[in-house]
Tab-separated table of C-alpha atoms and ligand atoms in Angstrom:
chain	number	residue	atom	x	y	z
S	644	MET	CA	122.356	95.460	109.740
S	645	LEU	CA	119.496	93.769	109.815
S	646	ASP	CA	119.177	90.123	111.395
S	647	LEU	CA	116.648	88.166	109.812
S	648	ALA	CA	116.751	86.025	113.325
S	649	ASP	CA	114.503	89.145	114.206
S	650	LEU	CA	111.658	88.548	111.745
S	651	PRO	CA	109.853	85.877	113.497
S	652	SER	CA	109.436	88.628	115.998
S	653	CYS	CA	108.556	91.705	113.550
S	654	THR	CA	106.036	94.285	115.272
S	655	LYS	CA	107.041	96.751	112.193
S	656	CYS	CA	103.810	97.039	111.018
S	657	ALA	CA	99.901	96.712	111.817
S	658	LEU	CA	99.854	93.317	110.119
S	659	SER	CA	101.582	91.649	113.000
S	660	GLU	CA	98.277	92.336	114.897
S	661	HIS	CA	96.538	89.919	112.807
S	662	ARG	CA	99.027	87.019	111.884
S	663	GLN	CA	99.619	83.954	113.668
S	664	ARG	CA	102.497	83.245	112.075
S	665	VAL	CA	105.575	85.669	110.453
S	666	VAL	CA	106.277	83.808	106.576
S	667	ILE	CA	109.626	84.190	106.352
S	668	GLY	CA	109.872	82.285	103.332
S	669	SER	CA	110.923	78.342	101.593
S	670	GLY	CA	113.788	77.008	100.581
S	671	PRO	CA	117.558	77.595	100.375
S	672	GLU	CA	118.415	80.864	101.174
S	673	ARG	CA	120.762	80.851	98.273
S	674	SER	CA	119.310	80.210	94.601
S	675	SER	CA	119.918	81.280	91.242
S	676	LEU	CA	115.560	81.632	91.289
S	677	MET	CA	113.724	83.598	93.509
S	678	VAL	CA	109.915	83.612	93.391
S	679	LEU	CA	108.232	86.653	95.364
S	680	GLY	CA	104.307	86.485	95.844
S	681	GLU	CA	102.460	89.481	97.807
S	682	ALA	CA	101.498	87.719	101.327
S	683	PRO	CA	100.788	84.974	103.151
S	684	GLY	CA	97.415	83.481	102.685
S	685	ARG	CA	95.128	81.458	105.369
S	686	SER	CA	97.281	78.318	104.449
S	687	GLU	CA	100.179	80.019	104.925
S	688	ASP	CA	99.373	81.871	108.102
S	689	GLU	CA	98.387	78.504	109.515
S	690	GLY	CA	101.330	76.563	108.170
S	691	GLY	CA	104.050	79.036	108.452
S	692	ALA	CA	105.316	78.563	104.680
S	693	PRO	CA	104.564	80.877	101.691
S	694	PHE	CA	102.574	79.372	99.101
S	695	ILE	CA	101.429	75.981	100.402
S	696	GLY	CA	97.493	76.398	98.961
S	697	ARG	CA	95.741	75.937	95.706
S	698	SER	CA	98.034	78.581	93.923
S	699	GLY	CA	100.942	77.231	95.143
S	700	ARG	CA	100.076	73.730	93.926
S	701	LEU	CA	99.749	75.347	90.630
S	702	LEU	CA	102.544	77.810	90.667
S	703	PHE	CA	104.698	74.642	91.181
S	704	GLU	CA	103.525	72.629	88.827
S	705	LEU	CA	104.383	75.420	86.006
S	706	ILE	CA	107.968	75.544	87.663
S	707	GLY	CA	108.379	72.218	87.365
S	708	ASN	CA	107.026	71.958	83.697
S	709	GLU	CA	108.408	75.008	82.088
S	710	LEU	CA	111.507	75.462	84.473
S	711	GLY	CA	112.182	71.591	85.952
S	712	ARG	CA	112.679	72.620	88.975
S	713	ARG	CA	111.049	71.804	92.483
S	714	ARG	CA	109.709	73.656	95.065
S	715	ASP	CA	112.590	73.094	97.032
S	716	GLU	CA	115.149	74.371	94.545
S	717	CYS	CA	113.791	78.067	94.571
S	718	PHE	CA	113.736	80.604	97.183
S	719	VAL	CA	110.345	81.421	97.895
S	720	THR	CA	108.604	84.342	99.883
S	721	ASN	CA	106.334	87.050	99.522
S	722	VAL	CA	106.973	91.424	99.130
S	723	VAL	CA	105.110	91.363	102.717
S	724	LYS	CA	105.466	88.600	105.558
S	725	CYS	CA	102.279	88.666	106.968
S	726	ARG	CA	99.038	87.925	106.469
S	727	PRO	CA	96.493	90.700	105.693
S	728	PRO	CA	93.081	91.213	107.395
S	729	ALA	CA	90.747	89.168	104.657
S	730	ASN	CA	93.588	88.486	102.237
S	731	ARG	CA	93.492	92.640	101.788
S	732	THR	CA	95.557	94.101	99.281
S	733	PRO	CA	98.932	95.400	101.518
S	734	ARG	CA	98.932	98.742	102.157
S	735	PRO	CA	102.000	100.498	100.476
S	736	ARG	CA	103.082	101.298	104.401
S	737	GLU	CA	103.002	97.586	104.784
S	738	ILE	CA	104.670	97.286	101.578
S	739	ALA	CA	107.705	99.660	103.140
S	740	MET	CA	108.164	98.475	106.073
S	741	CYS	CA	108.821	94.851	104.966
S	742	ARG	CA	110.943	96.135	102.412
S	743	PRO	CA	114.042	95.586	104.812
S	744	TRP	CA	113.488	92.289	105.221
S	745	LEU	CA	113.267	91.279	101.364
S	746	ASP	CA	116.341	93.579	100.528
S	747	GLU	CA	118.244	91.286	103.250
S	748	GLN	CA	116.687	88.302	101.773
S	749	LEU	CA	117.516	89.430	98.504
S	750	ARG	CA	121.124	89.764	99.671
S	751	ARG	CA	121.679	86.861	100.765
S	752	CYS	CA	120.204	84.676	98.562
S	753	GLU	CA	122.030	86.639	95.008
S	754	PRO	CA	119.694	85.180	92.670
S	755	ALA	CA	119.983	85.472	89.064
S	756	VAL	CA	116.547	85.897	88.408
S	757	VAL	CA	113.671	86.954	90.521
S	758	LEU	CA	110.172	86.403	89.168
S	759	ALA	CA	107.383	88.312	90.485
S	760	LEU	CA	103.946	87.101	91.069
S	761	GLY	CA	100.997	89.861	90.099
S	762	ASN	CA	101.268	93.405	90.515
S	763	THR	CA	101.663	94.048	94.216
S	764	ALA	CA	105.128	92.113	93.557
S	765	ALA	CA	105.857	93.614	90.073
S	766	LYS	CA	104.819	97.217	90.897
S	767	SER	CA	106.891	96.668	94.361
S	768	LEU	CA	109.983	95.621	93.449
S	769	PHE	CA	110.244	96.612	89.665
S	770	GLY	CA	108.555	99.816	89.953
S	771	PHE	CA	106.052	99.358	87.325
S	772	ASP	CA	103.143	101.571	86.842
S	773	GLU	CA	101.197	99.328	84.448
S	774	GLY	CA	99.426	96.211	85.133
S	775	ILE	CA	100.586	93.094	84.779
S	776	SER	CA	98.554	92.400	81.775
S	777	VAL	CA	100.804	94.747	80.264
S	778	THR	CA	104.156	94.351	82.165
S	779	HIS	CA	104.157	90.162	82.105
S	780	GLY	CA	107.104	88.688	80.525
S	781	ARG	CA	109.226	92.276	80.485
S	782	VAL	CA	112.885	91.788	81.611
S	783	VAL	CA	114.603	94.344	84.513
S	784	GLN	CA	117.631	94.933	85.792
S	785	LEU	CA	117.734	94.034	89.411
S	786	GLY	CA	120.911	94.533	91.464
S	787	GLY	CA	122.899	91.597	89.268
S	788	ALA	CA	119.771	90.206	88.486
S	789	LYS	CA	116.804	90.016	86.250
S	790	GLY	CA	113.434	90.406	86.832
S	791	VAL	CA	110.351	89.442	85.671
S	792	ALA	CA	106.811	89.355	86.038
S	793	THR	CA	103.963	87.251	85.988
S	794	TYR	CA	100.109	86.803	86.673
S	795	HIS	CA	99.929	86.088	90.135
S	796	PRO	CA	98.509	82.021	90.322
S	797	ALA	CA	95.841	83.064	91.802
S	798	ALA	CA	94.557	84.955	88.788
S	799	ALA	CA	95.389	82.635	86.700
S	800	LEU	CA	92.775	79.819	89.266
S	801	ARG	CA	89.930	82.408	88.190
S	802	GLY	CA	91.390	83.044	84.636
S	803	GLY	CA	91.685	79.707	83.566
S	804	PRO	CA	93.296	78.119	81.020
S	805	SER	CA	94.222	81.674	79.017
S	806	VAL	CA	95.932	83.002	81.862
S	807	VAL	CA	97.849	79.648	82.496
S	808	GLU	CA	99.099	79.947	78.722
S	809	VAL	CA	100.593	83.493	79.651
S	810	MET	CA	102.611	82.481	82.510
S	811	ARG	CA	104.074	79.377	80.979
S	812	GLY	CA	104.989	81.840	77.762
S	813	ASP	CA	106.678	84.174	80.754
S	814	LEU	CA	108.316	81.189	82.907
S	815	ARG	CA	110.196	79.595	79.202
S	816	ILE	CA	111.845	82.921	79.316
S	817	VAL	CA	112.648	82.729	82.927
S	818	ARG	CA	114.046	79.395	81.490
S	819	GLU	CA	116.140	81.029	78.993
S	820	LEU	CA	117.786	83.528	81.657
S	821	LEU	CA	118.533	80.882	83.910
S	822	GLY	CA	119.913	78.848	81.047
S	823	ALA	CA	121.970	81.768	79.684
S	824	ARG	CA	123.975	82.327	82.913
O	1796	LIG	N1	99.867	84.059	97.830
O	1796	LIG	C1	100.510	85.107	97.667
O	1796	LIG	O1	100.912	85.517	97.541
O	1796	LIG	N2	101.712	84.490	98.324
O	1796	LIG	C2	101.705	83.386	99.224
O	1796	LIG	O2	101.914	83.023	99.783
O	1796	LIG	C3	100.263	82.638	99.425
O	1796	LIG	C4	99.661	82.859	98.638
O	1797	LIG	FE1	106.895	93.112	109.872
O	1797	LIG	FE2	106.816	92.766	106.971
O	1797	LIG	FE3	104.839	91.566	109.328
O	1797	LIG	FE4	105.093	94.093	109.045
O	1797	LIG	S1	104.222	92.390	107.415
O	1797	LIG	S2	105.076	93.297	110.685
O	1797	LIG	S3	106.597	94.562	108.418
O	1797	LIG	S4	107.405	91.297	109.277
């Protein structure tokens, strides 16, 4: 059995060679909402927590507006726990090596809803083949949880108000799912 106490010293993939810190996650270990990003960026690698940079500010503003939840009321993590060099997309092998950590976090979190942000999270966790512009807002069954994907907040920072509006719509689906329990 995996012990999450070993995660801070994990060297199972090559991303361990470039990181400053393993970014494990934030929030209560057990939560009705798990928020899943792609990988730590520079701010997260330095600060040691997920989504503490610019995209995180937008993300938690939207989650606050649409779900009435604060950051510390969600369990927040990423598909891979170490920052890829120059923020490149994590490779399939890196995602696969890191997956048992995520599975253990999911097992402990027992979320009602998993919100996947962007293609890396949506494809790897929900198995989607198509891109996020097609798959956002879909509800999938993930063990005992429901899964919903939306755009990554970094895409909203680039794409502007129209992307933010799509994210708000997807978050309203999450709100209904959380309320329906
Ligand atoms: N982008 C992510 O996908 N995750 C973070 O933690 C920060 C930025
Ligand atoms: Fe280990 Fe995941 Fe970091 Fe790779 S990304 S070294 S598997 S914690």
